[in-house]
Short mmCIF file of C-alpha atoms and ligand atoms in Angstrom, two decimals:
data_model
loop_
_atom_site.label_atom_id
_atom_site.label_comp_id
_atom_site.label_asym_id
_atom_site.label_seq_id
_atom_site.Cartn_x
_atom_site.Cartn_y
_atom_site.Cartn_z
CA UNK A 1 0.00 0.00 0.00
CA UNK A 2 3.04 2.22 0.86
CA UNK A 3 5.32 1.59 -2.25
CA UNK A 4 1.87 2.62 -4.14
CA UNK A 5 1.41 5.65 -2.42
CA UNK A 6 4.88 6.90 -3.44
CA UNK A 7 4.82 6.03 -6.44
CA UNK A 8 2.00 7.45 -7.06
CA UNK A 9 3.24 10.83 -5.64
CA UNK A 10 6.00 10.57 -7.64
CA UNK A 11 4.47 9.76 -10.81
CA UNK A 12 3.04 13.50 -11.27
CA UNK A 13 6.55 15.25 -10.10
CA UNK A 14 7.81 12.73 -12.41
CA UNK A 15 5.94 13.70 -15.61
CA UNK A 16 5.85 17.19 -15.07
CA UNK A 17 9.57 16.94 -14.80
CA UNK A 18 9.97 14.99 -18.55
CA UNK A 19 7.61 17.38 -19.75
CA UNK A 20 9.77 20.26 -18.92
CA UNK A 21 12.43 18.40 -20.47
CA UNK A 22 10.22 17.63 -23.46
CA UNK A 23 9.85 21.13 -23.98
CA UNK A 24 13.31 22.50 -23.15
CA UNK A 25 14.22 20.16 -25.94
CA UNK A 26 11.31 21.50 -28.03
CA UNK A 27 12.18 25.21 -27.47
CA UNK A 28 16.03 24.29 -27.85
CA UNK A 29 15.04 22.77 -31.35
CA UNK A 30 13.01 25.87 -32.18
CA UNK A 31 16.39 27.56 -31.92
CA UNK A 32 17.96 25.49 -33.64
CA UNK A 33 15.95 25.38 -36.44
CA UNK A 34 15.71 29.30 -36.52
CA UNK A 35 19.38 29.57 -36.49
CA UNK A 36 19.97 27.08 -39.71
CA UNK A 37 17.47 28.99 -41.17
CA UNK A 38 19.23 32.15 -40.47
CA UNK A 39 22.42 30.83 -42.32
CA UNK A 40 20.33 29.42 -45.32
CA UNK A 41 18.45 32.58 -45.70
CA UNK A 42 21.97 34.53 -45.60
CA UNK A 43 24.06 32.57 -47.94
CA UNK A 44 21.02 32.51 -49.85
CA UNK A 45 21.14 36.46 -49.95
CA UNK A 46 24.89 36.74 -50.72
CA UNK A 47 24.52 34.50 -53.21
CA UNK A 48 22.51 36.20 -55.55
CA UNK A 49 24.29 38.90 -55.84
CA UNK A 50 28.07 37.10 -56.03
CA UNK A 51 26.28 35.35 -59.08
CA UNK A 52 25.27 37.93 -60.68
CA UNK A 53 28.79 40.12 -59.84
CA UNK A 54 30.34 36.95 -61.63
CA UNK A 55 28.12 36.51 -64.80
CA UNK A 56 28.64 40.53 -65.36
CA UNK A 57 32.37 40.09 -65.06
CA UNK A 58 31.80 37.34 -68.22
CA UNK A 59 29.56 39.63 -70.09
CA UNK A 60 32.16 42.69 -69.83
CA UNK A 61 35.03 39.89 -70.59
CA UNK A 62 33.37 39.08 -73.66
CA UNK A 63 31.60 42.38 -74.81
CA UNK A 64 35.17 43.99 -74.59
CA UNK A 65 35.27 45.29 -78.30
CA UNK A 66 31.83 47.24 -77.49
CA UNK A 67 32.07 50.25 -75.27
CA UNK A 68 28.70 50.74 -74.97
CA UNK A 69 27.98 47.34 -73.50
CA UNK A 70 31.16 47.42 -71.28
CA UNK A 71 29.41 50.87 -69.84
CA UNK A 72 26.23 48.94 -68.90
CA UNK A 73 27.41 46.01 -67.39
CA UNK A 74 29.83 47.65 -65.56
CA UNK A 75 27.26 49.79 -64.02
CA UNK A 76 25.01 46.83 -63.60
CA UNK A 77 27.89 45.72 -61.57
CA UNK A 78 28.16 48.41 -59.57
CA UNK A 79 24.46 48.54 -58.47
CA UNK A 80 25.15 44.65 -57.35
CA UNK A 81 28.43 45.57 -55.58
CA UNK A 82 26.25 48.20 -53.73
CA UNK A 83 23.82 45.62 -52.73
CA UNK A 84 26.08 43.18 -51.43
CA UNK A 85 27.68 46.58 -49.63
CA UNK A 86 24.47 47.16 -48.31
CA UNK A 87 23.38 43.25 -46.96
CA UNK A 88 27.13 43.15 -45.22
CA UNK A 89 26.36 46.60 -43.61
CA UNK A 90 23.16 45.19 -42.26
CA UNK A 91 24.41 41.97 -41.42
CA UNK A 92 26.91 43.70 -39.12
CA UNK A 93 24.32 46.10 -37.70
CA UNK A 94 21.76 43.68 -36.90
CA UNK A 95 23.85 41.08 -34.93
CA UNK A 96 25.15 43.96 -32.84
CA UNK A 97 21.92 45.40 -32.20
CA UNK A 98 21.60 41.59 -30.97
CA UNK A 99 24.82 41.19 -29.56
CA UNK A 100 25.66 44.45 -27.65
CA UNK A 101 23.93 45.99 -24.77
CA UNK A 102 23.05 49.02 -25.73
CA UNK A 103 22.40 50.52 -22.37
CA UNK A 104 26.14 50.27 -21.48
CA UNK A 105 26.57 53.68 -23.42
CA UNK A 106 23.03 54.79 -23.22
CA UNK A 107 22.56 58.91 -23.12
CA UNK A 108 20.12 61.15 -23.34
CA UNK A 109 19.24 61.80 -27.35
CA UNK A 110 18.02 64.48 -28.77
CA UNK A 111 15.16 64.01 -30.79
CA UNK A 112 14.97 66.47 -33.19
CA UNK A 113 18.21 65.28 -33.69
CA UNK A 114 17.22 62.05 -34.34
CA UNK A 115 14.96 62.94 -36.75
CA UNK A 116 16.86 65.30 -38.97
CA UNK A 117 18.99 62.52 -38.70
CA UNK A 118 16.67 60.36 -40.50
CA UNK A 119 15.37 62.46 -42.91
CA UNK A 120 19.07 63.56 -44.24
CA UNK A 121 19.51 59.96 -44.49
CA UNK A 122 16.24 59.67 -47.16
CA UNK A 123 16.56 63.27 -48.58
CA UNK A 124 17.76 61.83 -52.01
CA UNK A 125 15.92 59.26 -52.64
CA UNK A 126 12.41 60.96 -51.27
CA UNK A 127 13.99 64.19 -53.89
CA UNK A 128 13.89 61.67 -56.91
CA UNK A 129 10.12 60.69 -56.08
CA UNK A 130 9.14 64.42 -55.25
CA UNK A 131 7.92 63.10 -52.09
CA UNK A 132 7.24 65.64 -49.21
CA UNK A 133 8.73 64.59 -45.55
CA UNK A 134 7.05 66.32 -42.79
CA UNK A 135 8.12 66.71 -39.56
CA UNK A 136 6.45 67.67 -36.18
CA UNK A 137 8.26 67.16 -33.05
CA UNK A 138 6.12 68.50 -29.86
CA UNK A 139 7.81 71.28 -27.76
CA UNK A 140 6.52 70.52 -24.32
CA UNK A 141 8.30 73.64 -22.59
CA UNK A 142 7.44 76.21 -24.35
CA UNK A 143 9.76 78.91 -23.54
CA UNK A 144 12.19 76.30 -22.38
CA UNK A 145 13.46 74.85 -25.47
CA UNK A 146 15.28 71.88 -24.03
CA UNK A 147 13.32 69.63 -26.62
CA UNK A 148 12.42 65.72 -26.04
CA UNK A 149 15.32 63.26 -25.23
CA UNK A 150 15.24 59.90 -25.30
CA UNK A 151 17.49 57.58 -23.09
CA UNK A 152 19.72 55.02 -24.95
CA UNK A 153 22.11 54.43 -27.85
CA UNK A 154 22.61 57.44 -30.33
CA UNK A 155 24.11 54.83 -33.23
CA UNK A 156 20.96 52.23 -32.55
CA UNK A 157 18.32 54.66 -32.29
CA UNK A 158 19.19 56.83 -35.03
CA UNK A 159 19.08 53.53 -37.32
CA UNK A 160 15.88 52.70 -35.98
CA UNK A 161 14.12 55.43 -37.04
CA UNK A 162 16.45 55.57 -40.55
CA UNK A 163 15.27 52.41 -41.31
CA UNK A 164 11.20 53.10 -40.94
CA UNK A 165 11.83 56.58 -42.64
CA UNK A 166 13.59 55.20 -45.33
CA UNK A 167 10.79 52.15 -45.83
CA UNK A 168 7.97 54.81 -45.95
CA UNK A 169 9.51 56.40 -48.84
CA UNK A 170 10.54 53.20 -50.49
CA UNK A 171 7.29 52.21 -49.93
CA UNK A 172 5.38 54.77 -51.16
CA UNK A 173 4.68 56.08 -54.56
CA UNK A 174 5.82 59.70 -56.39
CA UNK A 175 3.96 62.59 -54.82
CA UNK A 176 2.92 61.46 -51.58
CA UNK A 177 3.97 62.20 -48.16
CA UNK A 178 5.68 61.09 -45.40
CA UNK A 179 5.07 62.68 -41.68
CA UNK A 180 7.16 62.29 -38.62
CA UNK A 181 6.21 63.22 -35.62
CA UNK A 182 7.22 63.00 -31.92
CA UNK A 183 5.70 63.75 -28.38
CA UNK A 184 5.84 62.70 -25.09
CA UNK A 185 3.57 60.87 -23.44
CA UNK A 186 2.75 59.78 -19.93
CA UNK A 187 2.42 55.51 -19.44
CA UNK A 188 2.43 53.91 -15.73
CA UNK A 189 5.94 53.33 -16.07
CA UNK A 190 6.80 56.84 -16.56
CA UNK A 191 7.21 59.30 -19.55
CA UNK A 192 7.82 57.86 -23.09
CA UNK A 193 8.60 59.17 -26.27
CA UNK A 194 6.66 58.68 -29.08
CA UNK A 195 7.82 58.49 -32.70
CA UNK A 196 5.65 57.83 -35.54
CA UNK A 197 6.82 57.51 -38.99
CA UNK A 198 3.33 57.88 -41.64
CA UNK A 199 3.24 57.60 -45.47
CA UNK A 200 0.67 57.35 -48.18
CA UNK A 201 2.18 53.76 -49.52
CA UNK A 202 1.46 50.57 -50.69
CA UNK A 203 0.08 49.80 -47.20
CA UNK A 204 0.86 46.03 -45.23
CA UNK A 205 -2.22 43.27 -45.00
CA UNK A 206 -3.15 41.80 -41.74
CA UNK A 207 -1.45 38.70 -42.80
CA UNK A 208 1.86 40.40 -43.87
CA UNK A 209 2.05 42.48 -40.75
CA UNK A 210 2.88 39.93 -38.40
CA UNK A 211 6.15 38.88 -40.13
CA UNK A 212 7.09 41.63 -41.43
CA UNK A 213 9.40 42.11 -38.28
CA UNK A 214 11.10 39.05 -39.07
CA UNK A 215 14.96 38.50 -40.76
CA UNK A 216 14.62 38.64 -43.96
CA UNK A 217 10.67 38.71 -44.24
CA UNK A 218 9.57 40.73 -47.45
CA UNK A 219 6.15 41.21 -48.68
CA UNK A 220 7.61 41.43 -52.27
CA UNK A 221 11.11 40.01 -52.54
CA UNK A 222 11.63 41.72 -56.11
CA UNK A 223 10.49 45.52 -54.51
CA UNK A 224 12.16 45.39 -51.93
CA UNK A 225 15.63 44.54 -53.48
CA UNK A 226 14.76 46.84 -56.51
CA UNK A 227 14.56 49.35 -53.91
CA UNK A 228 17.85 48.08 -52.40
CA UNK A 229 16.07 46.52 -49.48
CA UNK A 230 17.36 43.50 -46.86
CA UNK A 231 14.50 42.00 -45.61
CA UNK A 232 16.85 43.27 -42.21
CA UNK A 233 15.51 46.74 -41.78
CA UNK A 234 12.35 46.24 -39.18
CA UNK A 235 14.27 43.41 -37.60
CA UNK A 236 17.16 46.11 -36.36
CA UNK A 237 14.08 48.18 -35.74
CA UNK A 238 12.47 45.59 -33.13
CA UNK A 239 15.78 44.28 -31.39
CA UNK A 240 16.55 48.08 -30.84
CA UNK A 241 13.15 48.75 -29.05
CA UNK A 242 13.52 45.43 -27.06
CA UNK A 243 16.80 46.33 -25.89
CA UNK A 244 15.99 49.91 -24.58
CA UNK A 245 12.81 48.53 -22.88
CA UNK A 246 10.56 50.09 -25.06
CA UNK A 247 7.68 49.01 -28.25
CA UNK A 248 6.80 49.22 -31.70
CA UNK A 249 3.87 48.40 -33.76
CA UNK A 250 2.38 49.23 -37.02
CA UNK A 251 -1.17 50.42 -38.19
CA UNK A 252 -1.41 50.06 -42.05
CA UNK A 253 -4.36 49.91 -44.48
CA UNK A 254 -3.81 47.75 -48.03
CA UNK A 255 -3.62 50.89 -50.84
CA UNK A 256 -3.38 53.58 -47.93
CA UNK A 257 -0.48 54.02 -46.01
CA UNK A 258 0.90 52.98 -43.25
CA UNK A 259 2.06 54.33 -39.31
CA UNK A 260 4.94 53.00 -37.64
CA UNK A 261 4.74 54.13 -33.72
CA UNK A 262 7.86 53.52 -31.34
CA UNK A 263 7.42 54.38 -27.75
CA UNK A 264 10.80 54.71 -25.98
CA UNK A 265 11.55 55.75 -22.64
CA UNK A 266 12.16 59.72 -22.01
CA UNK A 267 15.75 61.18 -20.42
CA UNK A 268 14.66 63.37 -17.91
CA UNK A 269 17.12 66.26 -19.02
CA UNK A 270 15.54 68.03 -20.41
CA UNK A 271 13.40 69.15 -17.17
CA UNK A 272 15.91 68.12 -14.99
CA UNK A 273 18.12 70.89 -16.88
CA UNK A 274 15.18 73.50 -16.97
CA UNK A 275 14.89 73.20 -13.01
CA UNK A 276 18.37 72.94 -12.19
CA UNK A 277 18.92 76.45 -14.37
CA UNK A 278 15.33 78.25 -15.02
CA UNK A 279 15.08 80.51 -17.63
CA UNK A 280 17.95 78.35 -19.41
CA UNK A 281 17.09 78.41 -23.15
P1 ADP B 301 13.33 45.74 -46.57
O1 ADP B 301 14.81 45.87 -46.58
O2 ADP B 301 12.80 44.75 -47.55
O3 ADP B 301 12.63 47.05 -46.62
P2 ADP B 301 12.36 45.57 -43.82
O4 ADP B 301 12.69 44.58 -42.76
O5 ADP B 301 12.67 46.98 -43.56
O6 ADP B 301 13.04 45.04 -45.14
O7 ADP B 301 10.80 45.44 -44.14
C1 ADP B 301 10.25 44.15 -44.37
C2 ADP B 301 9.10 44.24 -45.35
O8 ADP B 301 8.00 44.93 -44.76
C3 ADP B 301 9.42 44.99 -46.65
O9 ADP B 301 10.03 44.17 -47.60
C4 ADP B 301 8.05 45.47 -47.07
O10 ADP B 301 7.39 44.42 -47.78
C5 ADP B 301 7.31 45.68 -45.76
N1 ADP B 301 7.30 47.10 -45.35
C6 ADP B 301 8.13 47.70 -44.45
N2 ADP B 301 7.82 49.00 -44.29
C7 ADP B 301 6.76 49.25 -45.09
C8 ADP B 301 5.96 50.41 -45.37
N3 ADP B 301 6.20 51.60 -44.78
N4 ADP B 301 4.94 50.28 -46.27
C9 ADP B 301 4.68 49.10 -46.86
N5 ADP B 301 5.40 47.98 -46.65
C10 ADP B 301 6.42 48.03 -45.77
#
């Protein structure tokens, strides 16, 4: 009657135990399986390009009696070299955006900063579309123009907000516009900064928008690398928001437009500054 007992107090321990195993080896495989996929999907993605690098170099090889050919290809090459240029770049940035803490240098960041920062970065290619960038960045103090901070990494923040900048206006067709605006708000944790990047685009569907935040996700493989795209961009963007304790999410409407909204925590300088020295401009 004893031994029974036991057992059968053990017997529950017992299988909750294998099936924490079961699914420590199920999460472990997950990982696995995400990380294989990671290296298929990258030599994938360098592949194309090294292909088409090496079939150009045979084209200019053999076209080297006719100038006019030689001119094209080689620029053909160029736009690939660029690309490849471009996937390393991201490559780098997105596994330290993984990889480093970004806190360990965190200061407080100047929005408006931040945002001119951006929209340098796009100025060309929204000038070649003729589209409009807008920006509207709240000035809480009025008098006091200490502006909105937000607390963390200069280098990861400002290519957070490059990258949704720059996918409105790939995203989006000739004459439209793209708005940017920031404000502070108040949450239960304390203030945050929000940052919303809006454009008249192609818009994401319901489906698309949950994966879109995934390595190498792409609604339309061909637009996005005609534009010069990764598939990287919005995966930078959500690591970076992770890591600084903050959030971003997307509204977007097929044929409309889309918002992107990050919500980072707020330095307190610039109130901090404004009651330390009042008056200070
Ligand atoms: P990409 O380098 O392809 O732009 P991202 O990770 O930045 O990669 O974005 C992933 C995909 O999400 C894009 O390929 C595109 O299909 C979609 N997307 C991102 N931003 C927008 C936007 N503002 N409007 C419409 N689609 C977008």
């Amino acid at each position: 009657g004893e031994a029974l007992a036991v057992s059968a107090r053990v017997a529950p321990l017992g299988s909750r135990l294998v099936l924490l195993l079961v699914e420590d080896l199920t999460e472990a495989r997950r990982i696995e399986a995400v990380r294989r996929d990671f290296v298929a999907n990258v030599s994938h993605e360098l592949k194309t390009p090294v292909g088409a690098l090496s079939l150009l170099s045979e084209a200019v090889m053999d076209a080297s009696d006719e100038p006019d050919a030689v001119q094209r290809f080689a620029g053909r090459m160029q736009i690939e070299a660029t690309r490849l240029t471009n996937l390393v770049q991201e490559l780098i940035d997105l596994s330290r955006v993984q990889n480093d803490d970004p806190l360990e240098d965190a200061e407080p960041v100047r929005v408006d900063e931040l945002v001119a920062e951006a929209v340098d970065r796009c100025r060309h290619q929204a000038g070649t579309k003729q589209i409009t960038m807008a920006t509207a960045i709240q000035d809480p103090r009025g008098a006091v123009r200490a502006g909105l901070h937000v607390w963390g990494n200069r280098g990861q923040l400002a290519a957070a907000l490059g990258n949704l900048v720059e996918n409105a206006v790939n995203y989006s067709p000739a004459h439209t516009r793209v708005g940017i605006s920031a404000r502070r708000i108040s949450a239960p944790g304390g203030e945050l900064i929000e940052l919303a990047v809006t454009d008249q685009g192609i818009g994401i569907s319901d489906r698309d928008k949950e994966r879109i935040f995934e390595r190498f996700y792409r609604v339309d493989p061909a637009r996005s690398r005609a534009t010069g795209g990764t598939g990287l961009g919005l995966a930078i963007v959500k690591h970076v928001v992770a890591s600084h304790g903050g959030e971003v999410s997307v509204w977007s409407a097929e044929g409309q437009g889309s918002t992107f909204t990050l919500r980072l925590p707020e330095a307190g300088v610039a109130r901090d500054r404004a009651a330390r020295h009042p008056g200070l401009d």
